[in-house]
Every structure is written in structure tokens, then in C-alpha cells.
Amino acid sequence: MAPELTFCEAAASDAPEMAETVGIGFETYRAFAPPGWQPPPFAVEVAAIRSRMVGHDAWALLARDGDAPAGHIALLADPTPGTVYLWQLFLRPPYWGTGLADRLHEEFLEAARARAYRHARLRTPFDQARSRRFYERNGWQTDGVASFEDKLGLDLLVYTRDGLT
């Protein structure tokens, strides 16, 4: 990992940066998405991130290389008591394989523990092999049953992880 990376908590005003990083990640979904698939529009993603970040149940951490975004991780309170939702973990391509995802994941776990969550869940595309390997390597488990997500237009898997505290 580049030594010049810095980390700071995100705010609603960081929604455009986060949405751009998410959009870059979504572009990689074209490799396995059905023909004609389109990611959510940038403006929709910005609005969704901004609206979630103004609530008290969201937290996100940005990684930057100087002034340039490198990636981020975000959590949301899950409707299930004691459970946190790993909402987003996206990196810009130059940081894939650098250890940044592991660092951000550890920050997520620390933030979840600090908020007294005992369990975590996330969703990732069924055909996104790279992210599935990452989560499985980091102690996440799935039952392998995918469900179609209308908003994203893809089959998603739910992963869970227990024993956060």
C-alpha cells in the first residue's frame, strides 16, 4: 500500500466522490451482467449515498492518495437488532491487490465493534468472483442462494459474519 494514503471519515458532502468510486466498480459488473445491463445513474447514486450519510445509522471511511480517491468502506444499521450492514466496499483499480481492501475491512470491523454490533451482513453479486473470494477469505459465509435485486438488476448473495464483539 502506498505510504501516502490517508483515511478520514466521510460526510454527506463526500457523496459525489463515493458515487464515482461505486460507479467505477459497477462498470466492472458488465463482465458478468446480462446483455444491456446498466448501472444506476450517477445522480441516483449520489442522492442515495447523501441521504444515507445524513442519518445517524451510517458511517463511512474514505481512503485517499494525496487528494485522489483510492476507495472507501461504509456501514449502515441493519433492521435486525445487533446486526450491521456492510453497505459499500469499493476501491479504484490502481489499489486492487494492494492490501487497501483488507485495511478498510478491518476499519469496518472496528467501527462495528465500537457500535456494539454482534453480527454483520452484506450483499454482493453472485457472479462477482473477486469480491466473493475476498469476503470468504475474511470470514464471511453465504448459503449460496442468490436473489434478484430489482434496483441493481443482478442476482445477489447475502453473506453473514458473526462474533464481531
C-alpha atoms as a PDB file:
ATOM      1  CA  MET A   1       0.000   0.000   0.000  1.00  0.00           C
ATOM      2  CA  ALA A   2       1.263   3.433  -0.884  1.00  0.00           C
ATOM      3  CA  PRO A   3       2.562   5.205   2.256  1.00  0.00           C
ATOM      4  CA  GLU A   4       0.853   8.450   1.288  1.00  0.00           C
ATOM      5  CA  LEU A   5      -2.660   7.030   1.772  1.00  0.00           C
ATOM      6  CA  THR A   6      -4.705   8.911   4.326  1.00  0.00           C
ATOM      7  CA  PHE A   7      -8.026   7.993   5.902  1.00  0.00           C
ATOM      8  CA  CYS A   8     -10.881  10.218   7.007  1.00  0.00           C
ATOM      9  CA  GLU A   9     -14.486   9.724   7.982  1.00  0.00           C
ATOM     10  CA  ALA A  10     -16.914  10.570   5.212  1.00  0.00           C
ATOM     11  CA  ALA A  11     -19.762  13.058   5.364  1.00  0.00           C
ATOM     12  CA  ALA A  12     -22.802  13.596   3.168  1.00  0.00           C
ATOM     13  CA  SER A  13     -20.771  16.118   1.190  1.00  0.00           C
ATOM     14  CA  ASP A  14     -18.485  13.249   0.094  1.00  0.00           C
ATOM     15  CA  ALA A  15     -21.363  11.524  -1.738  1.00  0.00           C
ATOM     16  CA  PRO A  16     -20.142  12.518  -5.250  1.00  0.00           C
ATOM     17  CA  GLU A  17     -16.672  11.060  -4.591  1.00  0.00           C
ATOM     18  CA  MET A  18     -18.167   7.883  -3.156  1.00  0.00           C
ATOM     19  CA  ALA A  19     -20.652   7.567  -6.035  1.00  0.00           C
ATOM     20  CA  GLU A  20     -17.855   7.960  -8.579  1.00  0.00           C
ATOM     21  CA  THR A  21     -15.883   5.156  -6.912  1.00  0.00           C
ATOM     22  CA  VAL A  22     -19.009   2.971  -6.775  1.00  0.00           C
ATOM     23  CA  GLY A  23     -19.652   3.734 -10.452  1.00  0.00           C
ATOM     24  CA  ILE A  24     -16.145   2.619 -11.383  1.00  0.00           C
ATOM     25  CA  GLY A  25     -16.792  -0.616  -9.505  1.00  0.00           C
ATOM     26  CA  PHE A  26     -20.178  -1.071 -11.153  1.00  0.00           C
ATOM     27  CA  GLU A  27     -18.547  -0.764 -14.580  1.00  0.00           C
ATOM     28  CA  THR A  28     -16.656  -3.999 -13.837  1.00  0.00           C
ATOM     29  CA  TYR A  29     -20.030  -5.742 -13.423  1.00  0.00           C
ATOM     30  CA  ARG A  30     -20.521  -5.531 -17.180  1.00  0.00           C
ATOM     31  CA  ALA A  31     -18.163  -8.521 -17.484  1.00  0.00           C
ATOM     32  CA  PHE A  32     -20.824 -10.789 -15.957  1.00  0.00           C
ATOM     33  CA  ALA A  33     -24.070  -8.807 -16.115  1.00  0.00           C
ATOM     34  CA  PRO A  34     -26.759  -9.685 -18.635  1.00  0.00           C
ATOM     35  CA  PRO A  35     -26.573  -8.037 -22.074  1.00  0.00           C
ATOM     36  CA  GLY A  36     -27.837  -4.461 -21.958  1.00  0.00           C
ATOM     37  CA  TRP A  37     -27.345  -4.148 -18.196  1.00  0.00           C
ATOM     38  CA  GLN A  38     -26.837  -0.586 -16.966  1.00  0.00           C
ATOM     39  CA  PRO A  39     -25.600   0.537 -13.555  1.00  0.00           C
ATOM     40  CA  PRO A  40     -27.703   3.022 -11.611  1.00  0.00           C
ATOM     41  CA  PRO A  41     -27.241   6.583 -12.905  1.00  0.00           C
ATOM     42  CA  PHE A  42     -24.597   8.685 -11.168  1.00  0.00           C
ATOM     43  CA  ALA A  43     -27.133  11.252  -9.909  1.00  0.00           C
ATOM     44  CA  VAL A  44     -29.269   8.499  -8.371  1.00  0.00           C
ATOM     45  CA  GLU A  45     -26.231   7.018  -6.616  1.00  0.00           C
ATOM     46  CA  VAL A  46     -25.147  10.429  -5.279  1.00  0.00           C
ATOM     47  CA  ALA A  47     -28.634  11.089  -3.903  1.00  0.00           C
ATOM     48  CA  ALA A  48     -28.844   7.645  -2.293  1.00  0.00           C
ATOM     49  CA  ILE A  49     -25.447   7.974  -0.627  1.00  0.00           C
ATOM     50  CA  ARG A  50     -26.118  11.525   0.510  1.00  0.00           C
ATOM     51  CA  SER A  51     -29.475  10.600   2.053  1.00  0.00           C
ATOM     52  CA  ARG A  52     -27.981   7.672   3.954  1.00  0.00           C
ATOM     53  CA  MET A  53     -24.964   9.633   5.154  1.00  0.00           C
ATOM     54  CA  VAL A  54     -27.104  12.295   6.849  1.00  0.00           C
ATOM     55  CA  GLY A  55     -28.622   9.667   9.144  1.00  0.00           C
ATOM     56  CA  HIS A  56     -27.150   8.582  12.423  1.00  0.00           C
ATOM     57  CA  ASP A  57     -27.065   4.951  11.364  1.00  0.00           C
ATOM     58  CA  ALA A  58     -24.366   5.357   8.688  1.00  0.00           C
ATOM     59  CA  TRP A  59     -20.592   5.580   8.855  1.00  0.00           C
ATOM     60  CA  ALA A  60     -18.034   5.599   6.063  1.00  0.00           C
ATOM     61  CA  LEU A  61     -14.277   5.880   5.799  1.00  0.00           C
ATOM     62  CA  LEU A  62     -12.520   7.333   2.766  1.00  0.00           C
ATOM     63  CA  ALA A  63      -9.025   6.348   1.661  1.00  0.00           C
ATOM     64  CA  ARG A  64      -7.127   8.933  -0.352  1.00  0.00           C
ATOM     65  CA  ASP A  65      -3.809   9.015  -2.119  1.00  0.00           C
ATOM     66  CA  GLY A  66      -2.927  12.675  -1.729  1.00  0.00           C
ATOM     67  CA  ASP A  67      -6.069  14.407  -2.990  1.00  0.00           C
ATOM     68  CA  ALA A  68      -7.110  11.483  -5.205  1.00  0.00           C
ATOM     69  CA  PRO A  69      -9.751   8.993  -4.025  1.00  0.00           C
ATOM     70  CA  ALA A  70      -8.461   5.439  -3.542  1.00  0.00           C
ATOM     71  CA  GLY A  71     -11.567   3.773  -2.112  1.00  0.00           C
ATOM     72  CA  HIS A  72     -14.000   3.661   0.775  1.00  0.00           C
ATOM     73  CA  ILE A  73     -15.986   1.440   3.091  1.00  0.00           C
ATOM     74  CA  ALA A  74     -19.374   2.179   4.611  1.00  0.00           C
ATOM     75  CA  LEU A  75     -21.771   0.648   7.085  1.00  0.00           C
ATOM     76  CA  LEU A  76     -25.434   1.053   7.913  1.00  0.00           C
ATOM     77  CA  ALA A  77     -27.528  -0.128  10.813  1.00  0.00           C
ATOM     78  CA  ASP A  78     -29.397  -3.263   9.757  1.00  0.00           C
ATOM     79  CA  PRO A  79     -33.087  -3.663  10.661  1.00  0.00           C
ATOM     80  CA  THR A  80     -32.160  -6.816  12.585  1.00  0.00           C
ATOM     81  CA  PRO A  81     -31.130  -5.857  16.153  1.00  0.00           C
ATOM     82  CA  GLY A  82     -27.418  -6.304  16.857  1.00  0.00           C
ATOM     83  CA  THR A  83     -26.611  -6.534  13.142  1.00  0.00           C
ATOM     84  CA  VAL A  84     -24.683  -4.126  10.951  1.00  0.00           C
ATOM     85  CA  TYR A  85     -24.803  -3.973   7.165  1.00  0.00           C
ATOM     86  CA  LEU A  86     -21.563  -3.636   5.206  1.00  0.00           C
ATOM     87  CA  TRP A  87     -23.104  -1.246   2.731  1.00  0.00           C
ATOM     88  CA  GLN A  88     -20.142  -0.462   0.455  1.00  0.00           C
ATOM     89  CA  LEU A  89     -16.546  -1.504  -0.068  1.00  0.00           C
ATOM     90  CA  PHE A  90     -15.174  -0.158  -3.322  1.00  0.00           C
ATOM     91  CA  LEU A  91     -11.629   0.600  -4.480  1.00  0.00           C
ATOM     92  CA  ARG A  92     -10.354   2.389  -7.539  1.00  0.00           C
ATOM     93  CA  PRO A  93      -8.493  -0.052  -9.860  1.00  0.00           C
ATOM     94  CA  PRO A  94      -4.938   1.155  -9.085  1.00  0.00           C
ATOM     95  CA  TYR A  95      -5.463  -0.004  -5.476  1.00  0.00           C
ATOM     96  CA  TRP A  96      -6.732  -3.507  -6.214  1.00  0.00           C
ATOM     97  CA  GLY A  97      -4.372  -6.066  -4.720  1.00  0.00           C
ATOM     98  CA  THR A  98      -2.503  -3.510  -2.588  1.00  0.00           C
ATOM     99  CA  GLY A  99      -3.938  -4.527   0.786  1.00  0.00           C
ATOM    100  CA  LEU A 100      -6.201  -1.468   0.939  1.00  0.00           C
ATOM    101  CA  ALA A 101      -9.374  -3.593   0.895  1.00  0.00           C
ATOM    102  CA  ASP A 102      -8.069  -5.564   3.887  1.00  0.00           C
ATOM    103  CA  ARG A 103      -7.290  -2.338   5.724  1.00  0.00           C
ATOM    104  CA  LEU A 104     -10.731  -0.871   5.038  1.00  0.00           C
ATOM    105  CA  HIS A 105     -12.376  -4.158   6.048  1.00  0.00           C
ATOM    106  CA  GLU A 106     -10.537  -4.070   9.376  1.00  0.00           C
ATOM    107  CA  GLU A 107     -11.734  -0.490   9.872  1.00  0.00           C
ATOM    108  CA  PHE A 108     -15.289  -1.676   9.226  1.00  0.00           C
ATOM    109  CA  LEU A 109     -14.934  -4.411  11.843  1.00  0.00           C
ATOM    110  CA  GLU A 110     -13.538  -1.933  14.376  1.00  0.00           C
ATOM    111  CA  ALA A 111     -16.352   0.545  13.690  1.00  0.00           C
ATOM    112  CA  ALA A 112     -18.960  -2.217  14.017  1.00  0.00           C
ATOM    113  CA  ARG A 113     -17.465  -3.415  17.308  1.00  0.00           C
ATOM    114  CA  ALA A 114     -17.312   0.141  18.655  1.00  0.00           C
ATOM    115  CA  ARG A 115     -21.056   0.366  17.978  1.00  0.00           C
ATOM    116  CA  ALA A 116     -21.637  -2.968  19.806  1.00  0.00           C
ATOM    117  CA  TYR A 117     -22.806  -4.906  16.758  1.00  0.00           C
ATOM    118  CA  ARG A 118     -22.520  -8.681  17.171  1.00  0.00           C
ATOM    119  CA  HIS A 119     -23.395  -9.731  13.615  1.00  0.00           C
ATOM    120  CA  ALA A 120     -22.840  -8.369  10.133  1.00  0.00           C
ATOM    121  CA  ARG A 121     -24.300  -8.948   6.706  1.00  0.00           C
ATOM    122  CA  LEU A 122     -23.615  -7.771   3.176  1.00  0.00           C
ATOM    123  CA  ARG A 123     -24.780  -8.419  -0.350  1.00  0.00           C
ATOM    124  CA  THR A 124     -22.607  -8.871  -3.401  1.00  0.00           C
ATOM    125  CA  PRO A 125     -23.333 -10.010  -6.954  1.00  0.00           C
ATOM    126  CA  PHE A 126     -23.460 -13.763  -7.381  1.00  0.00           C
ATOM    127  CA  ASP A 127     -21.092 -13.589 -10.355  1.00  0.00           C
ATOM    128  CA  GLN A 128     -18.612 -11.150  -8.767  1.00  0.00           C
ATOM    129  CA  ALA A 129     -15.947 -13.795  -8.079  1.00  0.00           C
ATOM    130  CA  ARG A 130     -13.281 -11.351  -6.882  1.00  0.00           C
ATOM    131  CA  SER A 131     -15.396  -9.858  -4.101  1.00  0.00           C
ATOM    132  CA  ARG A 132     -16.769 -13.257  -3.109  1.00  0.00           C
ATOM    133  CA  ARG A 133     -13.226 -14.612  -2.661  1.00  0.00           C
ATOM    134  CA  PHE A 134     -12.303 -11.539  -0.612  1.00  0.00           C
ATOM    135  CA  TYR A 135     -15.249 -11.885   1.760  1.00  0.00           C
ATOM    136  CA  GLU A 136     -14.851 -15.640   2.158  1.00  0.00           C
ATOM    137  CA  ARG A 137     -11.147 -15.195   2.908  1.00  0.00           C
ATOM    138  CA  ASN A 138     -12.163 -12.689   5.600  1.00  0.00           C
ATOM    139  CA  GLY A 139     -14.573 -14.957   7.472  1.00  0.00           C
ATOM    140  CA  TRP A 140     -17.872 -14.216   5.720  1.00  0.00           C
ATOM    141  CA  GLN A 141     -20.248 -17.067   4.885  1.00  0.00           C
ATOM    142  CA  THR A 142     -23.138 -17.477   2.451  1.00  0.00           C
ATOM    143  CA  ASP A 143     -25.756 -20.140   1.924  1.00  0.00           C
ATOM    144  CA  GLY A 144     -25.157 -19.728  -1.823  1.00  0.00           C
ATOM    145  CA  VAL A 145     -28.773 -18.859  -2.581  1.00  0.00           C
ATOM    146  CA  ALA A 146     -28.977 -15.806  -4.809  1.00  0.00           C
ATOM    147  CA  SER A 147     -31.935 -13.472  -5.093  1.00  0.00           C
ATOM    148  CA  PHE A 148     -32.636 -10.952  -7.827  1.00  0.00           C
ATOM    149  CA  GLU A 149     -32.235  -7.294  -6.826  1.00  0.00           C
ATOM    150  CA  ASP A 150     -34.529  -5.158  -8.982  1.00  0.00           C
ATOM    151  CA  LYS A 151     -32.723  -1.874  -8.281  1.00  0.00           C
ATOM    152  CA  LEU A 152     -29.378  -3.253  -9.444  1.00  0.00           C
ATOM    153  CA  GLY A 153     -30.727  -5.759 -11.954  1.00  0.00           C
ATOM    154  CA  LEU A 154     -28.463  -8.578 -10.764  1.00  0.00           C
ATOM    155  CA  ASP A 155     -28.592 -11.721  -8.642  1.00  0.00           C
ATOM    156  CA  LEU A 156     -27.073 -11.016  -5.237  1.00  0.00           C
ATOM    157  CA  LEU A 157     -25.829 -13.273  -2.464  1.00  0.00           C
ATOM    158  CA  VAL A 158     -26.152 -12.456   1.207  1.00  0.00           C
ATOM    159  CA  TYR A 159     -23.036 -13.020   3.276  1.00  0.00           C
ATOM    160  CA  THR A 160     -23.001 -13.006   7.071  1.00  0.00           C
ATOM    161  CA  ARG A 161     -20.378 -12.858   9.748  1.00  0.00           C
ATOM    162  CA  ASP A 162     -20.936 -13.498  13.451  1.00  0.00           C
ATOM    163  CA  GLY A 163     -18.920 -12.853  16.565  1.00  0.00           C
ATOM    164  CA  LEU A 164     -17.969  -9.232  15.985  1.00  0.00           C
ATOM    165  CA  THR A 165     -17.793  -8.459  19.680  1.00  0.00           C
END
